Coordinates of C-alpha atoms and ligand atoms in Angstrom, one line a residue:
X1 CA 165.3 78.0 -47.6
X2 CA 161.8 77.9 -48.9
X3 CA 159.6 75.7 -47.2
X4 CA 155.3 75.1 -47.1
X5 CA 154.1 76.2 -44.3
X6 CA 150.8 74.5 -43.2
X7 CA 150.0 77.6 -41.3
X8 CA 149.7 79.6 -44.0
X9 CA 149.0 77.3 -46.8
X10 CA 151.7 78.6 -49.0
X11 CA 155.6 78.0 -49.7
X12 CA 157.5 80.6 -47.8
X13 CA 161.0 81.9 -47.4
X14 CA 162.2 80.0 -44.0
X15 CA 163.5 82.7 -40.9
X16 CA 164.2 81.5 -37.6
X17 CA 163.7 83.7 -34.5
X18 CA 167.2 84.2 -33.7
X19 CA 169.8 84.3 -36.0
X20 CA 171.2 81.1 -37.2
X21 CA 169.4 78.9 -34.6
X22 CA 166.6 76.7 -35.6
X23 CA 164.6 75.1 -32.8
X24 CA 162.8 72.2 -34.0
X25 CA 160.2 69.9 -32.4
X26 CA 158.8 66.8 -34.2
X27 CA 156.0 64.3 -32.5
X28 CA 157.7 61.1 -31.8
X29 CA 156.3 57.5 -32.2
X30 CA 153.6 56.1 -29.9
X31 CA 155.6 53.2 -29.0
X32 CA 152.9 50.5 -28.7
X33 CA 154.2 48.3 -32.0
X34 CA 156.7 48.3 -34.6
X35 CA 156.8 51.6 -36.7
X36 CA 155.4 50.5 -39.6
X37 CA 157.6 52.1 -43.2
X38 CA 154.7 54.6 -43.4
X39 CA 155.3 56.2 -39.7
X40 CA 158.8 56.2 -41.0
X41 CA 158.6 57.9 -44.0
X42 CA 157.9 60.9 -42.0
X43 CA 160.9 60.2 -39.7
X44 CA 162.9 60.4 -43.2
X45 CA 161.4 63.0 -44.1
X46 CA 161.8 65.3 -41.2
X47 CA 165.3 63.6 -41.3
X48 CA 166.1 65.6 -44.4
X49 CA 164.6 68.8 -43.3
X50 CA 166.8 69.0 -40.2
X51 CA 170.0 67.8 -42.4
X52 CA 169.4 70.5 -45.2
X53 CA 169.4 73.1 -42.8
X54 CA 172.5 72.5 -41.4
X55 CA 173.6 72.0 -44.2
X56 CA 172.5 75.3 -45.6
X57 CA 174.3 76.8 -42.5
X58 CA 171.4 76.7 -39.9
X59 CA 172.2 75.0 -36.6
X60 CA 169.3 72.9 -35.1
X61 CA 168.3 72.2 -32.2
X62 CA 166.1 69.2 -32.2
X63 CA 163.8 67.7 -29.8
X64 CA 161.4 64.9 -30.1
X65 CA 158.7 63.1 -27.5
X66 CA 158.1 59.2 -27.0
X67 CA 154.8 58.7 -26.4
X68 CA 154.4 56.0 -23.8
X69 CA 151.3 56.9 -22.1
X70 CA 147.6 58.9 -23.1
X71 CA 147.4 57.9 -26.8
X72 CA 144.0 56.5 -27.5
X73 CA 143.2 54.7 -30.2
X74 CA 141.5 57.5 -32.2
X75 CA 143.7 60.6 -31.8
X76 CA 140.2 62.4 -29.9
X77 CA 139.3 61.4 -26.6
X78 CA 137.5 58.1 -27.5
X79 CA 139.0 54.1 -27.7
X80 CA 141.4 52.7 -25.6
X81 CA 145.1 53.6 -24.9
X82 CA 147.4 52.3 -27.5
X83 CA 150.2 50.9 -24.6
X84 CA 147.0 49.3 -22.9
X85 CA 146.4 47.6 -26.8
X86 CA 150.2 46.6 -26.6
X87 CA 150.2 45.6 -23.0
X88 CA 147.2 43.2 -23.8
X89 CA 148.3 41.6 -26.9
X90 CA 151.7 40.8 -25.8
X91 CA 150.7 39.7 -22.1
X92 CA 153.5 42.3 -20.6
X93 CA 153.3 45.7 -19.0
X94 CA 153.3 48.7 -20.1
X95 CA 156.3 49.4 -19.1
X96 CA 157.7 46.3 -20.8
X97 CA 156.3 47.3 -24.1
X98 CA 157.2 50.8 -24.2
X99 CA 160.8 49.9 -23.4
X100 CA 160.7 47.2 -26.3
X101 CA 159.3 49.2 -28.7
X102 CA 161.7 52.1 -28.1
X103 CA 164.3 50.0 -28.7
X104 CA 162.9 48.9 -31.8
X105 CA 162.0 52.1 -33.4
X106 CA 165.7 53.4 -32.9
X107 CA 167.3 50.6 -34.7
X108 CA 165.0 50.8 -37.0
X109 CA 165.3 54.9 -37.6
X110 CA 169.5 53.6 -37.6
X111 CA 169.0 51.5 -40.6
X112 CA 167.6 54.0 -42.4
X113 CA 169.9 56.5 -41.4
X114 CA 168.0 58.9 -39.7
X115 CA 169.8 60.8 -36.8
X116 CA 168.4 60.3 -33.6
X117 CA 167.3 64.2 -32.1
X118 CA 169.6 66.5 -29.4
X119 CA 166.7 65.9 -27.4
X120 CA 164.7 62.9 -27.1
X121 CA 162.3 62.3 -24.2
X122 CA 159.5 60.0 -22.8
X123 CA 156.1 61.4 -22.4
X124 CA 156.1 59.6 -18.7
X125 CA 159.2 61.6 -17.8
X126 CA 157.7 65.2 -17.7
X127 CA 154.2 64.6 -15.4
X128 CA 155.5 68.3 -13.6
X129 CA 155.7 70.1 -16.5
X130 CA 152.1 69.1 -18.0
X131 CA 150.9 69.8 -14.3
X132 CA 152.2 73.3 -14.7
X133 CA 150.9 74.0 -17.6
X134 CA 147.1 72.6 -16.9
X135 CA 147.3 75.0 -13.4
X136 CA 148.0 77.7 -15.5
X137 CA 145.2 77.0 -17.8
X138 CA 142.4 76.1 -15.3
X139 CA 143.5 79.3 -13.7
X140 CA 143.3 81.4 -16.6
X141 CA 139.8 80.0 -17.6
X142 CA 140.8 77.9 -20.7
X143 CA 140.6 74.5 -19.3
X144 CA 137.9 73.2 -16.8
X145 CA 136.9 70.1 -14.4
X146 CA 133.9 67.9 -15.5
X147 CA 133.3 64.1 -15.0
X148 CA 136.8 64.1 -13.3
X149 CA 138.4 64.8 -16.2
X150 CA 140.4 68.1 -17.1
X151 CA 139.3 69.2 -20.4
X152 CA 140.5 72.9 -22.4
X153 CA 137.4 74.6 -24.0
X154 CA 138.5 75.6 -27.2
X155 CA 135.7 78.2 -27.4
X156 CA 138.1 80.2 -25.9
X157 CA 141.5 79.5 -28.1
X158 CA 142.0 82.6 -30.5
X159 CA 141.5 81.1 -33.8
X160 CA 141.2 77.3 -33.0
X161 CA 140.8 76.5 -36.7
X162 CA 143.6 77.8 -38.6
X163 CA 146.0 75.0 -38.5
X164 CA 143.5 72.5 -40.0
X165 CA 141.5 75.0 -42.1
X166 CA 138.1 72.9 -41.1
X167 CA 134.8 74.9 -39.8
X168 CA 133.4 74.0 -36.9
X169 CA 129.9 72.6 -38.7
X170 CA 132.1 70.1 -40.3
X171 CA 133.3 69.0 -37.6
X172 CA 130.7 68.9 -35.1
X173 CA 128.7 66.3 -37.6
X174 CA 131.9 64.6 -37.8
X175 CA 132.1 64.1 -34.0
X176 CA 128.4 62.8 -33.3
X177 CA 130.1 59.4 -31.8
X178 CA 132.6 61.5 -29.2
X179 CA 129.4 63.5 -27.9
X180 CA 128.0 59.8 -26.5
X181 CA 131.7 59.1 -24.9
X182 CA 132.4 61.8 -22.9
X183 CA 129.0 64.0 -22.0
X184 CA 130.7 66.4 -19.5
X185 CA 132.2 68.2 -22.5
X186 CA 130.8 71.9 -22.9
X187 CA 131.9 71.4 -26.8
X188 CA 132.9 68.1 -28.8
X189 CA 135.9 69.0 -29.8
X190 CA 137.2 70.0 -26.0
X191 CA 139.8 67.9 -25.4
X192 CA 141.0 66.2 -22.1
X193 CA 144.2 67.5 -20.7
X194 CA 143.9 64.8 -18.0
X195 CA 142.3 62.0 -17.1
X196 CA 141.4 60.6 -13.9
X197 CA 138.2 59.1 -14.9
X198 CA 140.2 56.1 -16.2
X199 CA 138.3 54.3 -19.3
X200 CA 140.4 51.3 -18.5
X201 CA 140.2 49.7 -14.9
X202 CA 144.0 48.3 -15.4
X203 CA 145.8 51.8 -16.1
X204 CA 149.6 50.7 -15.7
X205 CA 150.5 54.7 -16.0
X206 CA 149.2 56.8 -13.1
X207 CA 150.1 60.1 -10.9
X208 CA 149.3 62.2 -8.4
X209 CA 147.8 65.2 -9.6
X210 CA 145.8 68.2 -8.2
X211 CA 142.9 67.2 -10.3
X212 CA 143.3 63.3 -8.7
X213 CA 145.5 60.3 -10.0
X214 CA 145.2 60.1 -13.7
X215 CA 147.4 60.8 -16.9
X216 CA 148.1 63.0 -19.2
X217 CA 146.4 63.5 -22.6
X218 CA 148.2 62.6 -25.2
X219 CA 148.3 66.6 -26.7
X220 CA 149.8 67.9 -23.5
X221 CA 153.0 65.9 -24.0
X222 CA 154.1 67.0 -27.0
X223 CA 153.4 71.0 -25.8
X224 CA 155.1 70.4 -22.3
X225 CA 158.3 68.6 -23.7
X226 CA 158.6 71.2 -26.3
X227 CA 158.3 74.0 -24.1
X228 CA 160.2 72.2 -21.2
X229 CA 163.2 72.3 -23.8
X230 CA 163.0 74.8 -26.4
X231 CA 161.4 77.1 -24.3
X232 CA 158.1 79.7 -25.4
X233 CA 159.1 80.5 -29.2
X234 CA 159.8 77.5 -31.7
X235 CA 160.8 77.6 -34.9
X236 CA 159.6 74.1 -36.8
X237 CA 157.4 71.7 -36.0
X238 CA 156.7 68.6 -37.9
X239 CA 154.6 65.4 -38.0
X240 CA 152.7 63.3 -40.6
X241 CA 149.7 65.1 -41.9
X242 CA 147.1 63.0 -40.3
X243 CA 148.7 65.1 -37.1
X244 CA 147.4 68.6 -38.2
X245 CA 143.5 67.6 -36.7
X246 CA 143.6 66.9 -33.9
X247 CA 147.0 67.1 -32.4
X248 CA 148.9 69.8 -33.9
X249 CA 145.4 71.9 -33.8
X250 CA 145.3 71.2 -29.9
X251 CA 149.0 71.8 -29.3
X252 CA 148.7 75.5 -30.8
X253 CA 145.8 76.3 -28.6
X254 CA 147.4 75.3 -25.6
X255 CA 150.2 76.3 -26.0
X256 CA 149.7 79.9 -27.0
X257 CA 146.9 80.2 -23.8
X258 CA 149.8 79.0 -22.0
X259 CA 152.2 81.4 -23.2
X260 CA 150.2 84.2 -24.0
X261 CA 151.6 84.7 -27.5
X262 CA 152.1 83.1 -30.8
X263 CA 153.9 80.0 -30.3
X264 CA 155.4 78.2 -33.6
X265 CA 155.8 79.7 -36.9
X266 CA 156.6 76.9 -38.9
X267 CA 154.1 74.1 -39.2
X268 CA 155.7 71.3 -41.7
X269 CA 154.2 68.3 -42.5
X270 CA 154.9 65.0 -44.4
X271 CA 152.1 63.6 -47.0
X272 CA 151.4 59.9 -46.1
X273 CA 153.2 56.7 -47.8
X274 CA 150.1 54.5 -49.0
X275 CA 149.4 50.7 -49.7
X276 CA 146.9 50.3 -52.4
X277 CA 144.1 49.9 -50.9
X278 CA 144.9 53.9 -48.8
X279 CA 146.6 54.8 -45.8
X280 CA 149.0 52.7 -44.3
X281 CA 148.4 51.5 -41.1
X282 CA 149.6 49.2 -38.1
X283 CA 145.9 47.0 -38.2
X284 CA 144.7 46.5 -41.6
X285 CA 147.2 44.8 -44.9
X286 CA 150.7 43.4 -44.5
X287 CA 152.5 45.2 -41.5
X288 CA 155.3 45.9 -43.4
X289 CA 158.6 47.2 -41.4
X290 CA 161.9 47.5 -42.0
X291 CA 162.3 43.9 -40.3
X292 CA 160.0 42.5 -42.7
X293 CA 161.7 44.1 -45.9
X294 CA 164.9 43.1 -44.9
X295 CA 163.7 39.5 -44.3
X296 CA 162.9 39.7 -47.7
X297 CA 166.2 40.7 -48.9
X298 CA 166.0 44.7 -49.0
X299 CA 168.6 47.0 -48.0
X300 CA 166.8 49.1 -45.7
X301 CA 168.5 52.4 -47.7
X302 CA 166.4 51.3 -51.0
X303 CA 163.4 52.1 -49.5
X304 CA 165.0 55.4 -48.2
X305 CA 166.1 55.9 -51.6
X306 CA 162.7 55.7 -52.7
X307 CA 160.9 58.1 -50.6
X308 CA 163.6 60.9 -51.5
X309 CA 162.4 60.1 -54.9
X310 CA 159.1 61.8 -54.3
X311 CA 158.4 64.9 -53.1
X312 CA 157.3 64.4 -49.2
X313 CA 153.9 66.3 -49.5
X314 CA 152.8 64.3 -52.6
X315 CA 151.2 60.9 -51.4
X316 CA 153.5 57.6 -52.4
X317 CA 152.0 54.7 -52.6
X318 CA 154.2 51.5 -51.8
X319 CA 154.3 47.9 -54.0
X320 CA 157.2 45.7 -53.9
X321 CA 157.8 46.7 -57.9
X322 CA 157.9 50.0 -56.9
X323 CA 160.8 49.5 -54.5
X324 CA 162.1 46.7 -56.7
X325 CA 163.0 49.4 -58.8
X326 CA 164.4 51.9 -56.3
X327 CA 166.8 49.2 -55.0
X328 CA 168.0 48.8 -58.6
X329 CA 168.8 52.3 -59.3
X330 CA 169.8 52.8 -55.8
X331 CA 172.4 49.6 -56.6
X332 CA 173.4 51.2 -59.8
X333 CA 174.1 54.7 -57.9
X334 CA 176.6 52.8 -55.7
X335 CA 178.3 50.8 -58.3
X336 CA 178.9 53.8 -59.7
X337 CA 180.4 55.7 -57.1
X338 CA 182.2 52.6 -56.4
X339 CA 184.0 52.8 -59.1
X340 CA 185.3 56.2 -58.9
X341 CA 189.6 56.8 -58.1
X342 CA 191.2 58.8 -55.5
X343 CA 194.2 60.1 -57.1
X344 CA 194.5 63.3 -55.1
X345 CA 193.7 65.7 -58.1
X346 CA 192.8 69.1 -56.9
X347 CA 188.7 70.1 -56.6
X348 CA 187.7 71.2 -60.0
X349 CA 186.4 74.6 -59.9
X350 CA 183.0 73.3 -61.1
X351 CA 182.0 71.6 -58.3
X352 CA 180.8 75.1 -57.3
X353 CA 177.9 74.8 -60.0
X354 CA 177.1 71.2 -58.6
X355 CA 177.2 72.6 -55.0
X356 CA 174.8 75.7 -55.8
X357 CA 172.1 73.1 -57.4
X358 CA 172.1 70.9 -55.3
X359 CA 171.7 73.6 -52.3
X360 CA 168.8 74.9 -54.6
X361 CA 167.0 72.0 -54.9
X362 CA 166.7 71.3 -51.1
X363 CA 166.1 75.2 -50.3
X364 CA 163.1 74.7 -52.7
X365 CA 160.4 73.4 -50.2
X366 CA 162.9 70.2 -50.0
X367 CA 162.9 68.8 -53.9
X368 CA 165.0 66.1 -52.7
X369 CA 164.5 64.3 -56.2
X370 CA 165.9 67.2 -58.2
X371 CA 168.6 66.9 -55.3
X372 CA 169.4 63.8 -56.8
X373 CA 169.2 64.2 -60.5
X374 CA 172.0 67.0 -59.5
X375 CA 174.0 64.5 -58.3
X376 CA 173.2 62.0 -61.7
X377 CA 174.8 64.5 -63.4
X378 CA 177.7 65.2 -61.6
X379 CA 178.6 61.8 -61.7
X380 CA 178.1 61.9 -65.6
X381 CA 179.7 64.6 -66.0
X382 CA 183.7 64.7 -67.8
X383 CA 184.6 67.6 -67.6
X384 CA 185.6 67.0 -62.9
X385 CA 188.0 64.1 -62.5
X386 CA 186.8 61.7 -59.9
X387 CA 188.5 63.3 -57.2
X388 CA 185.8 66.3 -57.6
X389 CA 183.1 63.6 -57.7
X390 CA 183.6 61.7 -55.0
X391 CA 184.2 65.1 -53.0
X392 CA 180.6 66.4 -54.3
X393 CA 179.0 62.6 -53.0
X394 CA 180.4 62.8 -49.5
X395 CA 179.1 66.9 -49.3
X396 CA 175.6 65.8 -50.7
X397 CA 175.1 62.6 -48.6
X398 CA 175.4 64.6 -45.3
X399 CA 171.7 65.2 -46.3
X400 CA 170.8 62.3 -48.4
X401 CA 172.0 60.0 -46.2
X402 CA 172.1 56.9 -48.6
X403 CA 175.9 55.8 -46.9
X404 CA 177.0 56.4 -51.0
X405 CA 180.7 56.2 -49.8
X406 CA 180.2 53.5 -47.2
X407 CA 182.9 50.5 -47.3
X408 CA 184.9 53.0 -50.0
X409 CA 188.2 53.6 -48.1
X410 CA 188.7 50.1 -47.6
X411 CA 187.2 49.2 -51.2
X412 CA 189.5 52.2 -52.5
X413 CA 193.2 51.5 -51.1
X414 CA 192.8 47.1 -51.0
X415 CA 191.0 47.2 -54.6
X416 CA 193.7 49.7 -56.3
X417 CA 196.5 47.7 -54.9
X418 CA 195.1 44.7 -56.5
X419 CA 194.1 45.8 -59.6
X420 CA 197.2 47.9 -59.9
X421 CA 199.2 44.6 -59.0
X422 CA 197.5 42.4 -61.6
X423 CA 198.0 45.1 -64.6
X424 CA 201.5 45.2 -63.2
X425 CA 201.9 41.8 -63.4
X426 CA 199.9 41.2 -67.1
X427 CA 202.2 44.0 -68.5
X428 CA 205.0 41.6 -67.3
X429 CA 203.8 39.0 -68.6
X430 CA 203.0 40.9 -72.0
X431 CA 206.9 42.0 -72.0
X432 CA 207.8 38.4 -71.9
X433 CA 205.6 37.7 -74.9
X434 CA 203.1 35.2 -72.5
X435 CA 199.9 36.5 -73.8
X436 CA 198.8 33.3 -72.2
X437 CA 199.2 34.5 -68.6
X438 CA 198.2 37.8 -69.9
X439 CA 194.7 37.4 -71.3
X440 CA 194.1 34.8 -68.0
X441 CA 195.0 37.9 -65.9
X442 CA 192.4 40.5 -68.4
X443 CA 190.1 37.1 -67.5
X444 CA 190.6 37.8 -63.7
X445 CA 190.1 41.5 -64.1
X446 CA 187.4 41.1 -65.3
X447 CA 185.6 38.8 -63.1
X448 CA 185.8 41.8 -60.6
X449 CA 184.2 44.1 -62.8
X450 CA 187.6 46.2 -63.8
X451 CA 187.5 46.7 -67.7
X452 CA 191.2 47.8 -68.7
X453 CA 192.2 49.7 -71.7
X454 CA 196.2 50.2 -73.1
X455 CA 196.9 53.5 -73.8
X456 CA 199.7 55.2 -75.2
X457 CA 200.2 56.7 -71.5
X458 CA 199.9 53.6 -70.1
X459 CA 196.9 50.8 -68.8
X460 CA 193.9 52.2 -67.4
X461 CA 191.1 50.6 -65.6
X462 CA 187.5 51.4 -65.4
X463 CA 185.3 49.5 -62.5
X464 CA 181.8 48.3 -63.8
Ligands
AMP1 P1 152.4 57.3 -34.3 O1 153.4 56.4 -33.8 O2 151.1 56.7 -34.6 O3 152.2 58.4 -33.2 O4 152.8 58.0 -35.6 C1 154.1 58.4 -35.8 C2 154.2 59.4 -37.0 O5 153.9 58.7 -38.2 C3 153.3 60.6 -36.9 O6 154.0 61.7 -37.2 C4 152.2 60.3 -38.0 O7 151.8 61.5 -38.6 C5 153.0 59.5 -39.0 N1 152.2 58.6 -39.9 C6 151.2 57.7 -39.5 N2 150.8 57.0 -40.6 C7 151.6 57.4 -41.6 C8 151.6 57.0 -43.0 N3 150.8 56.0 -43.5 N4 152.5 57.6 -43.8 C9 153.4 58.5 -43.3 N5 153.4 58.9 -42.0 C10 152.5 58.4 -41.2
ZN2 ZN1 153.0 65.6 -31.0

C-alpha cells in the first residue's frame, strides 16, 4: 500500500509497526450541529482507507474522539466554545446538544455507509487521562501556568513545524489578533492545554483539576484518547486538511514530549469538498446535509458515489448538477448489476486479473476512481459469466461500500421465478399457436425491463 504521507510530503510505501496490525486514529466530529457533506467527505474518505487495508490483508484497529467540550470557534485559543454556540442557539444544554448531535452524525455516517470505529469515545469521558498527561508535561518543563490557564510552549517541541511545513514569521503575522486574547502566552502560538480562566461565565463542562476547575483544550483530547487506547506508537492518523495547523501540529508536540519518542508515522489527510464560492462550512451558503439531500430526493450513496470519483486530496467542489450526474451513473451501475444471473457457474479464472487491479488501484495512494473503472470493465467484460461478476461486486464493495448487491437475493430468486414462469408460460402459449397471449406476455416482460431472445437452446432473458 502506497499512501501520501503529510509528514513527509511524498507518496510512500505504507509499514505498520508490528506486523499486520494497523492502529488508526482519526479526529471525530465536534458535535455542536449537523455534519455538514463536507465534514463527511472526510469520514468517507478515511472510511475507504481503513476498508482497503483490510482488505489488502491489514487488520485495523480504529479509534475515533467526539468532541463535546474545548472546541472554540477558531481551532487557536480565541472565540467561543462551539457546544456553548449550540447550547445557545437551541436553548438546551450542553449536554442536550452533544447527545443530539451524536446521534445525528451516526445515522448520518450509516447512510452513507461508513463503519462506525472499534473505538469511539467522548472527549468528556477521559478528563484523567488529559490530567496525566498535562502533569507530565508541566513537570518536564514543556507546559506552564499563566493567567490560570495551562498552556505548552512550543519553543521547546523538537521540530514544531514539520507537520504544517509553515515558518514561524508567517505565522506570528498571522496571529497578531490571538496576541490581544490571551497576553499570558510566552509565544502566540502556545496553546492552552486547560482552561480555568473560563471565556464564558455559563461553562456547562467543568472539573476538578490540579491547575483549578476548568476543561480541556480541544488538542489534548484527541492525544489522550489516542494514547489511552492505542497506546505510545500509532500507525495512521487522519483528519480533513484544515486539521494539519493547528491541531494535528499541536497533537505531535504533545504527544511526543509526553512520550519521549516519535509518536505517529503516518499523517493522512483528506482535501476539502467545496461550494462555489470555497470551503464548505456550517455558517456561510446552504447547510447542505445528508437530511437536506435526501429531502430533495437523493440517495444518500450518490453523493458517496461521487466523492470516490475524485481522488480525496484533490479539492471537489459540490453543485446539484454535479451530483445529478453521479446519481445517474451511480443508478446505471446498479441496474446493471441488477440484472446480472446466479446460475452457479464456477469463478472464471480471470477474476484474478480484476482482483489484482482493483487491489492496485486502492494500494496506489487510494485511486478509488480507477478502483471503479476496474469494476466498469469487469462488468463489460464477456469473456466471465455473471456468476464471476457478481462474485468480483460483492469482493470490491467491501471497500466501496456503494450496497451494489443490496435487495439482490430477494430481487434474484422472486424475479427469476417470475420471469422464468412467464417465458414458461409464453412458450405455452406459442405451442398452442396463441401468439395473442404470447406477444401480451413479451408485453409484460417487458414492462419489467426483461428483453427476451429465442435461441436455438432455448429463451433467454436479459434485464435492462
Ligand atoms: P469538525 O466537526 O469541525 O471538528 O470537523 C470534522 C472533520 O471534517 C474534520 O476532520 C475536518 O478536517 C473536516 N472538514 C471540515 N470542513 C471540511 C470540508 N469543507 N471538506 C472536507 N472535510 C472538512
Ligand atoms: Zn483530533
Amino acid at each position: 500500500m502506497k499512501i501520501y504521507n503529510t509528514l513527509n510530503k511524498k507518496v510512500e510505501e505504507f509499514i505498520p509497526n508490528n506486523g499486520n496490525e494497523v492502529k488508526m486514529y482519526t479526529c471525530g466530529p465536534t458535535v455542536y450541529h449537523y455534519a455538514h457533506i463536507g465534514n463527511l467527505r472526510t469520514y468517507i474518505f478515511e472510511d475507504i482507507l481503513e476498508k482497503s487495508l483490510n482488505f489488502l490483508g491489514y487488520h485495523v484497529n480504529r479509534v475515533m474522539n467526539i468532541t463535546d467540550v474545548g472546541h472554540l470557534s477558531s481551532d487557536a485559543d480565541t472565540g467561543e466554545d462551539k457546544m456553548l454556540m449550540g447550547a445557545k442557539r437551541e436553548h438546551k444544554t450542553v449536554y442536550e446538544i452533544a447527545d443530539f448531535y451524536t446521534k445525528a452524525f451516526f445515522s448520518d455516517t450509516e447512510k452513507l455507509n461508513i463503519k462506525k470505529p472499534d473505538t469511539v469515545s467522548k472527549a468528556s469521558d477521559n478528563i484523567d487521562e488529559y490530567i496525566k498527561i498535562i502533569n507530565k508535561l508541566l513537570e518536564d518543563g514543556y507546559a506552564y501556568k499563566a493567567g490560570n490557564n495551562v498552556y505548552f510552549d512550543i519553543s521547546k517541541a523538537k521540530d514544531y513545524y514539520k507537520l504544517s511545513g509553515k515558518n514561524e514569521e508567517e505565522l506570528i503575522i498571522g496571529a497578531r489578533d490571538d496576541v490581544t486574547e490571551d497576553m499570558e502566552k510566552r509565544n502566540p502560538y502556545d496553546f492552552a492545554l486547560w482552561f480555568t480562566k473560563s471565556k464564558f461565565d455559563n461553562q456547562e463542562m467543568k472539573w476538578d483539576s490540579p491547575y483549578g476547575v476548568g476543561y480541556p483544550g480541544w488538542h489534548i483530547e484527541c492525544s489522550g484518547i489516542s494514547l489511552k487506547y492505542l497506546g505510545e506508537y500509532l500507525d495512521i492518523h487522519c483528519g480533513g486538511v484544515d486539521n494539519i495547523f493547528p491541531h494535528h501540529t499541536n497533537e505531535i508536540a504533545q504527544s511526543e514530549a509526553y512520550v519521549g519518542h516519535k509518536w505517529c508515522n503516518y499523517w493522512v489527510h483528506g482535501e476539502h469538498l467545496n461550494d462555489k464560492s470555497g470551503k464548505m462550512s456550517k455558517s456561510k451558503g446552504e447547510f447542505l446535509t445528508v437530511s437536506l439531500l435526501e429531502e430533495k430526493g437523493y440517495n444518500p450513496l450518490s453523493y458517496r458515489f461521487m466523492c470516490l470519483q475524485s481522488h480525496y486530496r484533490n479539492q471537489l467542489v459540490f453543485s446539484y448538477d454535479s451530483l445529478d450526474t453521479a446519481e445517474s451513473a451511480y443508478n446505471k451501475l446498479k441496474s446493471k448489476i441488477k440484472s446480472l444471473v446466479k446460475n452457479n457457474e464456477p469463478i472464471d479464472s480471470k477474476s484474478e486479473y480484476y482482483m489484482n487491479n482493483f487491489k492496485e488501484a486502492i494500494s496506489n495512494d487510494l485511486n478509488t476512481s480507477n478502483a471503479l473503472t476496474v469494476l466498469f470493465e469487469a462488468l463489460k467484460d464477456n469473456d466471465i459469466n455473471d456468476d464471476t461478476k457478481l462474485y468480483l461486486v460483492g469482493e470490491f464493495d467491501k471497500v466501496l461500500s456503494l450496497s451494489l448487491l443490496e435487495d439482490k437475493k430477494e430481487v434474484d430468486s422472486e424475479l427469476i421465478d417470475k420471469i422464468n414462469k412467464l417465458i414458461e408460460d409464453r412458450n405455452n402459449a406459442k405451442k398452442d399457436k396463441n401468439y395473442e397471449l404470447a406477444d401480451k406476455i413479451r408485453n409484460e416482460l417487458l414492462e419489467m425491463n426483461v428483453v427476451i431472445k429465442d435461441t436455438r437452446e432455448g429463451t433467454t432473458f436479459e434485464i435492462k
